[in-house]
Coordinates of C-alpha atoms and ligand atoms in Angstrom, one line a residue:
M71 CA -22.0 7.8 2.5
E72 CA -23.8 8.6 -0.8
P73 CA -27.3 8.4 -1.5
T74 CA -27.6 4.9 -3.2
T75 CA -30.3 3.0 -4.9
I76 CA -30.2 -0.7 -5.2
V77 CA -31.5 -2.7 -8.0
L78 CA -31.6 -6.0 -6.8
F79 CA -32.3 -9.0 -9.5
G80 CA -33.3 -12.1 -7.8
A81 CA -35.1 -10.1 -5.1
T82 CA -37.3 -13.4 -4.5
G83 CA -34.5 -15.7 -4.5
D84 CA -32.9 -17.8 -2.1
L85 CA -29.4 -15.9 -1.6
A86 CA -31.4 -12.7 -1.2
K87 CA -33.4 -14.0 1.4
R88 CA -30.9 -16.0 3.5
K89 CA -27.8 -13.3 3.2
I90 CA -28.7 -10.4 1.5
Y91 CA -31.8 -8.8 3.4
P92 CA -30.1 -9.5 6.6
A93 CA -26.8 -7.9 5.8
L94 CA -28.6 -4.9 4.9
Y95 CA -30.6 -4.7 8.2
N96 CA -27.6 -5.1 10.2
L97 CA -26.2 -2.1 8.4
F98 CA -28.9 -0.4 8.9
I99 CA -28.8 -1.2 12.8
D100 CA -25.0 0.0 12.6
G101 CA -25.8 3.4 10.9
K102 CA -24.0 2.2 7.7
L103 CA -26.7 2.5 5.0
P104 CA -26.6 5.7 3.2
K105 CA -29.1 8.2 4.8
E106 CA -30.7 8.9 1.3
F107 CA -31.6 5.0 0.5
S108 CA -34.2 3.0 -2.0
L109 CA -34.1 -0.5 -2.6
V110 CA -36.1 -2.0 -5.9
G111 CA -36.6 -5.9 -5.6
L112 CA -37.2 -7.6 -9.0
G113 CA -38.6 -11.0 -10.1
R114 CA -41.0 -12.8 -12.1
R115 CA -43.3 -13.7 -9.1
E116 CA -46.4 -11.2 -8.9
W117 CA -45.2 -9.6 -5.8
T118 CA -46.5 -6.4 -4.5
D119 CA -44.4 -3.9 -2.7
E120 CA -46.5 -5.0 0.7
S121 CA -45.9 -8.6 -0.1
F122 CA -42.4 -8.3 -0.6
Q123 CA -41.7 -6.0 2.5
A124 CA -43.4 -8.9 4.2
N125 CA -41.3 -11.2 3.0
V126 CA -38.0 -9.5 3.8
E127 CA -38.9 -9.1 7.5
K128 CA -39.6 -12.9 7.5
S129 CA -36.4 -13.4 6.6
L130 CA -34.6 -10.7 8.6
H131 CA -36.4 -13.0 11.5
Q132 CA -35.2 -16.1 10.3
F133 CA -31.4 -15.1 9.2
S134 CA -30.2 -11.8 10.8
R135 CA -27.4 -12.3 13.1
R136 CA -29.1 -9.5 15.4
E137 CA -32.8 -9.7 16.5
A138 CA -35.2 -8.0 14.3
N139 CA -37.7 -7.2 17.1
D140 CA -38.0 -3.8 17.7
A141 CA -41.1 -3.4 15.2
G142 CA -40.6 0.5 14.9
L143 CA -37.0 0.0 13.6
V144 CA -37.9 -2.9 11.0
K145 CA -40.7 -0.6 9.8
E146 CA -38.3 1.9 9.3
F147 CA -36.0 -0.3 7.3
L148 CA -38.4 -1.7 5.3
R149 CA -39.8 1.9 4.2
A150 CA -36.8 2.0 1.7
F151 CA -38.3 -1.3 -0.2
R152 CA -40.2 -1.7 -3.4
Y153 CA -40.8 -4.2 -6.0
S154 CA -41.5 -4.7 -9.7
V155 CA -41.9 -7.6 -11.9
L156 CA -39.6 -8.2 -14.3
D157 CA -38.8 -11.1 -16.5
I158 CA -34.8 -10.8 -17.6
G159 CA -35.6 -11.1 -21.2
R160 CA -38.4 -8.4 -21.5
Q161 CA -37.0 -5.5 -22.7
E162 CA -40.4 -3.6 -21.8
D163 CA -39.8 -4.6 -17.9
Y164 CA -36.6 -2.7 -18.0
L165 CA -38.5 0.7 -18.9
K166 CA -41.2 0.3 -16.4
L167 CA -38.0 -0.4 -14.1
L168 CA -36.4 2.7 -15.3
Q169 CA -40.0 4.7 -14.5
L170 CA -39.9 3.4 -11.0
V171 CA -36.3 4.0 -9.9
E172 CA -36.5 7.8 -11.3
S173 CA -39.6 8.2 -9.2
R174 CA -38.0 7.1 -6.4
E175 CA -35.3 9.3 -6.7
N176 CA -37.2 12.2 -7.4
E177 CA -39.8 11.3 -4.6
L178 CA -36.7 11.0 -1.7
Q179 CA -34.5 14.0 -3.6
M180 CA -31.7 11.5 -4.3
Q181 CA -28.9 11.7 -6.7
P182 CA -29.1 8.8 -9.3
N183 CA -26.4 6.6 -8.0
R184 CA -27.2 2.9 -8.6
L185 CA -26.1 -0.5 -7.5
F186 CA -27.4 -2.9 -9.7
Y187 CA -27.0 -6.3 -7.7
L188 CA -27.5 -9.7 -9.8
S189 CA -28.7 -12.3 -7.3
V190 CA -29.7 -14.5 -10.2
G191 CA -27.8 -17.6 -12.3
P192 CA -24.9 -16.6 -14.1
E193 CA -26.3 -17.1 -17.3
Y194 CA -28.5 -13.9 -16.9
F195 CA -25.5 -11.5 -16.1
E196 CA -25.0 -10.6 -19.8
P197 CA -28.6 -10.1 -20.7
I198 CA -29.2 -7.8 -18.2
A199 CA -25.7 -5.6 -18.5
A200 CA -27.2 -5.2 -21.9
N201 CA -30.4 -4.1 -20.9
I202 CA -29.3 -2.1 -18.0
K203 CA -27.0 -0.1 -21.1
E204 CA -30.2 -0.2 -23.6
S205 CA -33.0 0.9 -21.4
G206 CA -30.6 3.7 -20.1
L207 CA -30.9 2.6 -16.5
G208 CA -27.1 2.7 -16.6
S209 CA -26.8 6.1 -18.0
A210 CA -28.0 8.3 -14.9
N211 CA -25.9 11.4 -13.8
G212 CA -24.6 9.9 -11.3
W213 CA -22.1 6.4 -10.4
K214 CA -23.3 3.3 -11.0
R215 CA -22.4 -0.4 -9.8
L216 CA -22.6 -3.8 -10.9
V217 CA -22.4 -6.2 -8.2
I218 CA -22.4 -10.1 -9.4
E219 CA -21.9 -13.6 -7.7
K220 CA -19.9 -16.6 -8.4
P221 CA -19.4 -18.5 -11.0
F222 CA -17.4 -15.8 -13.0
G223 CA -17.5 -18.6 -15.9
H224 CA -17.4 -22.3 -16.5
D225 CA -13.7 -22.2 -17.5
L226 CA -10.9 -20.1 -18.9
S227 CA -12.5 -19.5 -22.2
S228 CA -16.2 -18.8 -20.8
A229 CA -14.8 -16.5 -18.0
R230 CA -13.0 -14.4 -20.9
D231 CA -16.3 -14.4 -22.7
L232 CA -18.4 -13.2 -19.7
N233 CA -16.0 -10.6 -18.8
R234 CA -16.0 -9.2 -22.6
N235 CA -19.5 -9.0 -22.8
L236 CA -20.0 -7.3 -19.4
S237 CA -17.3 -4.9 -20.2
K238 CA -19.6 -3.5 -22.9
S239 CA -22.0 -2.5 -20.3
F240 CA -19.9 -1.5 -17.4
E241 CA -16.2 -0.3 -16.7
E242 CA -14.0 -2.9 -14.8
H243 CA -14.0 -0.2 -11.5
E244 CA -17.7 -0.4 -11.7
V245 CA -17.7 -4.1 -11.3
F246 CA -18.0 -5.5 -7.8
R247 CA -17.4 -9.6 -8.0
I248 CA -18.2 -11.1 -4.8
D249 CA -15.9 -13.8 -3.3
H250 CA -18.1 -14.3 0.2
Y251 CA -14.6 -15.5 1.6
L252 CA -13.1 -12.2 1.1
G253 CA -15.8 -10.7 3.2
K254 CA -15.0 -13.1 6.2
P255 CA -13.8 -11.0 8.9
M256 CA -10.8 -13.0 10.0
V257 CA -10.0 -12.5 6.1
Q258 CA -10.2 -9.1 6.2
R259 CA -8.0 -8.8 9.5
M260 CA -5.4 -10.9 7.8
E261 CA -4.3 -7.5 6.5
S262 CA -3.8 -6.0 10.1
L263 CA -2.1 -8.9 11.5
Q264 CA 0.9 -8.0 9.5
Q265 CA 0.6 -4.5 9.2
A266 CA 0.4 -3.8 13.1
N267 CA 3.1 -6.9 13.8
P268 CA 6.6 -6.0 12.0
V269 CA 7.5 -9.2 13.9
I270 CA 5.2 -11.5 11.8
Q271 CA 5.6 -9.2 8.8
A272 CA 9.5 -10.1 9.0
L273 CA 8.8 -13.9 9.0
W274 CA 6.4 -14.0 6.8
T275 CA 9.1 -15.0 3.8
N276 CA 10.5 -18.6 2.7
R277 CA 13.6 -17.7 5.7
Y278 CA 11.5 -18.8 8.3
I279 CA 8.4 -20.7 6.9
A280 CA 8.4 -24.5 6.0
N281 CA 4.9 -24.6 4.1
V282 CA 1.4 -23.1 4.4
Q283 CA -1.7 -25.4 4.7
I284 CA -5.1 -23.8 3.9
T285 CA -8.2 -25.7 4.4
A286 CA -11.7 -25.3 4.1
N287 CA -13.4 -28.9 5.1
E288 CA -17.4 -28.8 5.3
S289 CA -19.3 -31.5 7.3
V290 CA -22.2 -30.7 4.6
G291 CA -22.9 -33.0 1.2
V292 CA -24.2 -31.5 -1.8
E293 CA -27.3 -30.8 -0.1
E294 CA -30.1 -29.7 -2.5
R295 CA -27.6 -28.6 -5.5
A296 CA -27.3 -31.7 -7.3
G297 CA -28.1 -29.8 -10.8
Y298 CA -25.4 -27.2 -9.8
Y299 CA -22.7 -29.3 -8.2
D300 CA -22.6 -32.1 -10.1
H301 CA -21.1 -30.0 -13.1
V302 CA -18.6 -27.8 -11.3
G303 CA -17.3 -30.0 -8.6
A304 CA -15.1 -28.8 -5.7
I305 CA -12.5 -27.3 -8.2
R306 CA -14.8 -24.9 -9.5
D307 CA -17.3 -24.3 -6.6
M308 CA -14.5 -23.7 -3.6
F309 CA -10.9 -24.3 -5.5
Q310 CA -11.0 -21.7 -8.3
N311 CA -12.4 -18.9 -6.6
H312 CA -12.5 -19.1 -2.7
M313 CA -9.2 -21.2 -2.1
L314 CA -6.7 -19.2 -4.6
Q315 CA -8.2 -16.2 -2.8
L316 CA -7.0 -17.3 0.2
L317 CA -3.9 -17.9 -1.2
M318 CA -3.2 -14.7 -2.3
M319 CA -4.4 -13.0 1.0
A320 CA -2.1 -15.1 2.7
A321 CA 1.3 -14.7 0.0
I322 CA 1.2 -10.9 0.0
H323 CA 2.8 -8.5 1.9
L324 CA 1.0 -5.5 3.1
P325 CA 2.7 -2.2 4.3
N326 CA 0.8 0.0 6.4
D327 CA -1.8 1.9 4.6
S328 CA -2.1 -0.3 1.3
T329 CA -4.4 1.5 -1.0
S330 CA -6.8 -1.2 -2.7
E331 CA -5.1 -0.8 -5.9
E332 CA -2.0 -1.9 -4.1
V333 CA -3.6 -4.9 -2.7
R334 CA -5.0 -6.1 -5.7
F335 CA -1.6 -5.5 -7.6
K336 CA 0.4 -7.4 -5.1
K337 CA -2.5 -10.1 -5.3
K338 CA -2.0 -10.4 -8.8
K339 CA 1.6 -10.5 -8.8
V340 CA 0.9 -13.7 -6.4
M341 CA -0.9 -15.2 -9.3
E342 CA 1.6 -14.0 -12.0
A343 CA 4.5 -15.9 -10.2
L344 CA 2.2 -19.2 -9.4
E345 CA 3.9 -21.9 -11.1
L346 CA 1.7 -23.4 -13.8
V347 CA 1.3 -27.2 -13.2
Q348 CA 1.0 -28.8 -16.7
K349 CA -2.0 -31.4 -17.6
E350 CA 0.5 -34.3 -16.9
D351 CA 1.9 -33.3 -13.7
V352 CA -1.5 -32.7 -12.6
I353 CA -1.5 -36.2 -11.1
A354 CA 1.4 -35.6 -8.8
N355 CA 0.2 -32.3 -7.5
V356 CA -3.6 -32.8 -7.4
I357 CA -5.5 -35.3 -5.4
R358 CA -9.4 -35.5 -6.5
G359 CA -11.7 -37.4 -4.0
Q360 CA -15.3 -38.1 -4.5
Y361 CA -16.9 -38.8 -1.1
A362 CA -18.5 -42.5 -0.4
E363 CA -20.9 -43.9 2.5
G364 CA -19.6 -43.1 6.2
S365 CA -20.7 -41.4 9.1
M366 CA -21.3 -38.0 10.4
Q367 CA -20.8 -37.9 14.4
G368 CA -22.6 -41.4 14.9
N369 CA -25.1 -41.4 12.2
P370 CA -24.7 -43.1 8.7
V371 CA -24.7 -41.0 5.4
V372 CA -25.1 -41.9 1.8
G373 CA -22.3 -41.8 -0.6
Y374 CA -22.2 -39.0 -3.1
K375 CA -23.4 -41.1 -6.0
S376 CA -26.5 -42.3 -3.9
E377 CA -27.5 -38.6 -3.4
P378 CA -30.9 -37.0 -4.8
G379 CA -30.0 -36.3 -8.5
I380 CA -26.7 -37.0 -8.8
A381 CA -25.8 -39.5 -11.5
P382 CA -24.9 -42.9 -10.1
D383 CA -21.7 -43.1 -12.4
S384 CA -20.8 -39.5 -11.2
M385 CA -17.0 -38.9 -11.6
N386 CA -17.6 -35.4 -10.1
D387 CA -14.7 -34.5 -7.4
T388 CA -16.2 -33.3 -3.9
F389 CA -12.5 -33.0 -2.4
I390 CA -9.4 -31.4 -4.2
A391 CA -6.0 -31.0 -2.2
A392 CA -3.3 -29.5 -4.4
K393 CA 0.2 -28.5 -3.8
L394 CA 1.2 -25.3 -5.3
Q395 CA 4.5 -23.5 -5.5
I396 CA 5.1 -19.4 -6.0
D397 CA 8.3 -18.4 -7.8
N398 CA 9.2 -15.3 -6.4
N399 CA 11.8 -14.3 -3.9
N400 CA 9.7 -14.4 -0.9
W401 CA 8.0 -17.8 -1.4
R402 CA 10.5 -19.9 -3.6
G403 CA 10.7 -23.2 -2.1
V404 CA 7.8 -23.1 0.2
P405 CA 5.1 -25.3 -0.4
F406 CA 1.4 -24.0 -0.3
Y407 CA -1.2 -27.2 0.4
I408 CA -4.4 -26.4 -0.1
R409 CA -7.6 -28.9 0.3
T410 CA -11.3 -28.3 0.7
G411 CA -14.3 -30.9 0.7
K412 CA -17.6 -31.5 1.3
R413 CA -18.6 -34.3 4.1
M414 CA -15.4 -33.9 5.9
K415 CA -15.1 -34.7 9.7
D416 CA -15.7 -31.0 10.4
K417 CA -16.4 -27.8 9.5
S418 CA -13.8 -25.9 9.5
T419 CA -11.6 -23.1 7.3
R420 CA -8.4 -22.2 8.5
I421 CA -4.7 -21.5 7.1
V422 CA -1.9 -22.7 9.3
V423 CA 1.6 -21.6 8.3
E424 CA 4.4 -24.1 9.8
F425 CA 7.6 -22.4 10.6
K426 CA 11.6 -23.6 9.6
E427 CA 12.8 -25.8 12.4
P428 CA 16.6 -25.2 11.2
L429 CA 17.9 -27.7 13.9
K430 CA 15.9 -30.7 12.6
Q431 CA 15.2 -32.8 9.5
A432 CA 11.6 -33.2 9.6
S433 CA 8.7 -31.6 11.5
T434 CA 7.7 -34.6 12.6
K435 CA 7.2 -34.5 16.9
S436 CA 10.8 -35.0 18.6
E437 CA 11.8 -36.9 21.5
D438 CA 11.9 -33.6 23.5
G439 CA 8.5 -33.0 23.0
T440 CA 9.3 -29.7 20.5
E441 CA 6.8 -28.9 17.7
P442 CA 7.2 -26.6 14.8
N443 CA 5.9 -23.2 15.6
L444 CA 2.5 -22.1 14.0
L445 CA 0.7 -19.4 13.3
V446 CA -3.2 -20.7 13.0
I447 CA -5.5 -18.2 11.7
E448 CA -9.3 -19.7 12.1
I449 CA -11.4 -18.1 9.7
G450 CA -14.8 -20.1 10.4
P451 CA -16.8 -21.2 12.1
N452 CA -14.5 -20.3 14.9
E453 CA -12.4 -17.1 14.5
G454 CA -9.1 -16.7 16.1
I455 CA -5.3 -16.1 15.7
T456 CA -3.3 -18.3 17.6
L457 CA 0.8 -18.7 17.5
Q458 CA 1.9 -21.9 18.9
L459 CA 5.3 -21.9 20.6
N460 CA 7.3 -24.8 22.8
A461 CA 7.8 -23.9 26.2
K462 CA 9.6 -26.0 29.0
D463 CA 7.1 -28.5 30.5
P464 CA 7.5 -28.1 34.6
E465 CA 5.8 -31.5 34.9
H466 CA 8.5 -33.3 32.7
K467 CA 12.1 -32.2 33.1
G468 CA 14.0 -31.3 30.1
S469 CA 11.2 -31.7 27.9
F470 CA 8.9 -29.1 26.3
K471 CA 5.1 -29.1 25.2
P472 CA 3.7 -26.7 22.8
V473 CA 1.9 -23.7 24.4
H474 CA -0.6 -21.6 22.6
I475 CA -0.7 -18.0 22.3
D476 CA -3.7 -16.1 21.4
L477 CA -3.2 -13.3 19.3
Q478 CA -6.4 -12.4 18.3
A479 CA -9.6 -14.0 20.8
S480 CA -12.6 -15.1 19.1
P481 CA -14.7 -12.0 18.7
Q482 CA -18.3 -12.2 19.7
N483 CA -21.2 -11.5 16.9
S484 CA -18.7 -10.3 14.3
P485 CA -20.5 -9.0 11.0
E486 CA -21.3 -11.4 8.2
A487 CA -19.4 -11.5 4.8
Y488 CA -21.9 -10.2 3.3
E489 CA -22.3 -7.2 5.6
N490 CA -18.7 -6.0 5.0
L491 CA -18.8 -6.7 1.4
I492 CA -22.4 -4.9 0.9
G493 CA -21.2 -2.1 2.9
D494 CA -17.9 -1.8 0.7
A495 CA -19.9 -2.0 -2.4
L496 CA -21.9 1.0 -1.0
N497 CA -18.9 3.2 0.0
G498 CA -17.0 2.1 -3.6
D499 CA -14.3 0.4 -2.3
P500 CA -13.1 -2.8 -4.0
T501 CA -10.4 -4.0 -1.6
F502 CA -12.1 -7.4 -1.2
F503 CA -13.6 -8.0 -4.4
A504 CA -12.1 -9.8 -6.9
H505 CA -10.5 -8.2 -10.2
W506 CA -11.2 -9.5 -13.3
D507 CA -7.2 -10.1 -13.4
E508 CA -7.2 -11.9 -10.4
V509 CA -10.4 -14.1 -12.0
E510 CA -8.5 -14.5 -15.0
L511 CA -4.8 -16.1 -13.7
S512 CA -7.1 -18.2 -11.3
W513 CA -9.0 -20.0 -14.2
Q514 CA -5.5 -20.0 -16.2
W515 CA -4.2 -21.8 -13.2
V516 CA -6.8 -24.2 -12.5
Q517 CA -7.4 -24.9 -16.7
P518 CA -5.0 -27.7 -16.6
I519 CA -6.3 -29.5 -13.9
L520 CA -10.2 -29.3 -15.5
D521 CA -8.5 -30.8 -18.5
A522 CA -7.0 -33.5 -16.9
F523 CA -10.0 -34.4 -15.1
E524 CA -12.0 -34.0 -18.3
E525 CA -9.7 -36.4 -19.5
N526 CA -9.7 -38.6 -16.5
L527 CA -5.8 -38.5 -16.1
V528 CA -6.3 -38.3 -12.5
P529 CA -7.5 -41.3 -10.2
L530 CA -10.7 -40.3 -8.2
Y531 CA -10.0 -41.5 -4.7
P532 CA -13.3 -42.2 -2.8
Y533 CA -12.9 -41.4 1.1
A534 CA -15.7 -42.3 3.8
A535 CA -18.1 -39.4 4.7
G536 CA -16.9 -38.4 8.2
T537 CA -13.1 -38.3 7.3
Y538 CA -10.4 -36.0 6.1
G539 CA -10.4 -37.2 2.7
P540 CA -8.6 -39.6 0.6
V541 CA -5.3 -41.0 2.6
E542 CA -3.5 -40.1 -0.6
S543 CA -4.0 -36.5 0.5
D544 CA -1.9 -37.2 3.5
A545 CA 0.8 -38.7 1.2
L546 CA 1.0 -35.7 -0.8
L547 CA 2.3 -33.7 2.3
A548 CA 4.3 -36.6 3.7
K549 CA 6.2 -37.0 0.4
D550 CA 7.7 -33.5 1.6
G551 CA 8.2 -34.7 5.2
Y552 CA 4.8 -33.0 6.6
H553 CA 1.4 -33.7 7.6
W554 CA -1.4 -31.7 7.8
W555 CA -2.4 -30.0 11.3
F556 CA -4.8 -30.3 13.5
D557 CA -6.8 -33.5 11.8
A558 CA -8.7 -35.6 14.4
K559 CA -7.4 -39.2 14.7
P560 CA -9.2 -41.4 12.0
D561 CA -11.8 -43.6 13.2
P562 CA -11.2 -47.2 11.9
N563 CA -14.7 -48.1 11.7
N564 CA -15.5 -45.4 9.4
A565 CA -13.7 -46.4 6.2
I566 CA -14.3 -46.7 2.5
K567 CA -16.8 -49.6 2.2
E568 CA -17.5 -49.5 -1.4
G569 CA -14.8 -51.1 -3.7
D570 CA -11.4 -49.1 -4.7
Q571 CA -10.5 -46.3 -6.4
Y572 CA -11.9 -45.2 -10.0
A573 CA -10.6 -46.3 -12.9
Y574 CA -8.3 -43.7 -14.7
N575 CA -6.3 -43.2 -17.9
S576 CA -2.8 -44.0 -16.7
N577 CA -1.4 -45.0 -19.9
Y578 CA -1.2 -40.8 -21.0
Ligands
NDP61 N1 -28.0 -19.7 -2.5 C1 -26.9 -19.0 -2.1 O1 -26.4 -19.3 -0.6 C2 -25.9 -18.7 -3.0 C3 -26.0 -18.6 -4.2 N2 -24.8 -17.9 -5.1 C4 -25.3 -17.3 -6.2 O2 -26.5 -16.1 -6.4 C5 -26.9 -16.4 -7.6 C6 -28.4 -16.7 -7.1 O3 -28.7 -17.7 -6.5 P1 -30.2 -18.3 -5.6 O4 -30.8 -17.2 -4.7 O5 -29.7 -19.4 -4.7 O6 -31.1 -18.2 -6.4 P2 -32.5 -18.7 -6.6 O7 -33.0 -20.0 -7.6 O8 -33.4 -18.9 -5.3 O9 -33.1 -17.5 -7.0 C7 -33.1 -17.1 -8.3 C8 -33.8 -15.8 -8.7 O10 -33.8 -15.6 -9.9 C9 -35.0 -14.7 -10.3 N3 -35.0 -15.2 -11.5 C10 -34.9 -16.4 -12.1 N4 -35.0 -16.2 -13.6 C11 -35.5 -15.2 -13.8 C12 -35.9 -14.4 -15.1 N5 -35.8 -15.1 -16.4 N6 -36.6 -13.3 -14.8 C13 -36.4 -12.3 -13.9 N7 -36.0 -13.4 -12.5 C14 -35.5 -14.5 -12.6 C15 -35.9 -15.8 -9.4 O11 -36.9 -15.2 -9.3 P3 -38.9 -15.2 -9.8 O12 -38.6 -16.6 -9.5 O13 -39.2 -14.4 -9.1 O14 -38.6 -15.3 -11.4 C16 -35.3 -15.6 -8.3 O15 -35.3 -14.3 -7.4 C17 -26.7 -17.6 -8.3 O16 -25.8 -16.9 -9.3 C18 -26.4 -18.7 -7.2 O17 -24.9 -19.4 -8.0 C19 -23.7 -17.6 -4.5 C20 -23.3 -18.3 -3.3 C21 -24.5 -18.6 -2.9
LIG62 O1 -19.4 -20.4 -2.2 C1 -19.8 -21.7 -1.6 O2 -19.2 -21.8 -0.1 C2 -20.0 -22.6 0.6 C3 -19.0 -22.8 2.1 O3 -19.3 -21.2 2.5 P1 -19.0 -21.1 4.0 O4 -18.9 -19.6 4.0 O5 -20.1 -21.9 4.6 O6 -17.7 -21.7 4.1 C4 -19.8 -24.1 -0.2 O7 -20.8 -24.9 0.5 C5 -20.6 -23.9 -1.7 O8 -20.6 -25.2 -1.6 C6 -19.9 -22.9 -2.0 O9 -20.9 -22.5 -3.4

């Protein structure tokens, strides 16, 4: 691996502490950091190298998946870490930074390959990129890369503005947009699932597949992120990025040895084939919801509007379900149902592929006990791939029962998404990062929904915390003769208590 300096903006922040340092430590333990490696952390806090290193060490003890109890190893890891006070808006701080980066490169006799990681709010992306260029930090005789975190814009036009401005300082091949769902081990394994199994590859078409369901249920509520979340909602926080990325990954066909260009080209093709929903049709294809009071594992929890920092009349969505259609030869006629929500009954991210039952009309359980064949990809927190088939039930003559074949058992202690992604960024492998084309097409698909929400053309359905979202989300599938797989039975005591649906502009 090539010598690298990571220049980390936001080194004193939450993401760095919870994800970036533990990921770097695990890469270090696995021998996946470059031998010549330097990291310069930045923030306004008046930290020294020593206090920075002490904070990094503390984060390893708190958040690393591997214990950091070998003092010698931890010390060796921390030796690469330096800190510099920098205010993003002060140009002179970048000159001081340049001196520090260069002096470390000289000291370690390293090539000046620099990876700029922006673990800061999106409002800082543009000034930082411009200052990197202005100060000369970006013009050394090595490669440069820019790693940015979501959100990439607030809507289609702001995303385009952001991209236009970033491209003044970095070329597209130098920009690594993190979508941490693409770093999840099970999402990365989807590629090899098809490649290593011609049977699955052959079945991956509308000839055999009835529908695809992509779920990312979260049990947490808005937590302490009211200021951010109340302006974005589930549609921008999860749907525009993570959920559409999962859709792309599920819908592409990947022959063996696909290059990163091929993967990204195919993802783009999927997005281009996604049927656009007009603003006035959003109501028929998208369900938006907001959690009301309810109970989580037997404990009462407040509704969204009573959460600290949330406006009591907030119309923000905490749940989205949608039906999407891909208009190409592989997927025409196969609905993709996507849903994500906060304060759902349990935490689970999964993709379920439901196969057709050629001899039956609907996919409901039939008299003989057969159920549709399902391929279930559990992405988190449990990981695994299971195939559900039907087998004769020896105890009940003539009938069948579903059996589950584990194609990929749950791996123990697999790498965190950030380990995979930071490792890839260090290696310059863009496969599992979001290309601008995908980001732009995703915003393009989402924009009419944002407009419909803004104009209140779609009902905002309340759902009790601790359920699977509004019943209208079940109806979205029931219209087509399907149902969400693996939802536990609803608890009748946990139902909406605070009134009916919110008013919406039904006269459009
Ligand atoms: N936390 C998470 O789990 C996730 C975060 N993200 C994204 O990552 C980014 C960072 O989030 P997070 O770490 O949670 O945010 P925090 O608020 O915890 O940290 C913000 C960081 O930015 C620095 N900063 C803020 N203003 C300035 C400034 N003017 N000059 C220099 N440094 C500044 C702060 O340093 P100091 O205070 O020392 O100035 C701090 O290190 C955001 O874009 C967020 O959306 C994405 C996914 C998950
Ligand atoms: O990006 C985000 O993702 C998390 C969910 O991530 P997961 O890996 O735990 O599934 C979500 O809670 C958060 O709101 C969102 O910003």
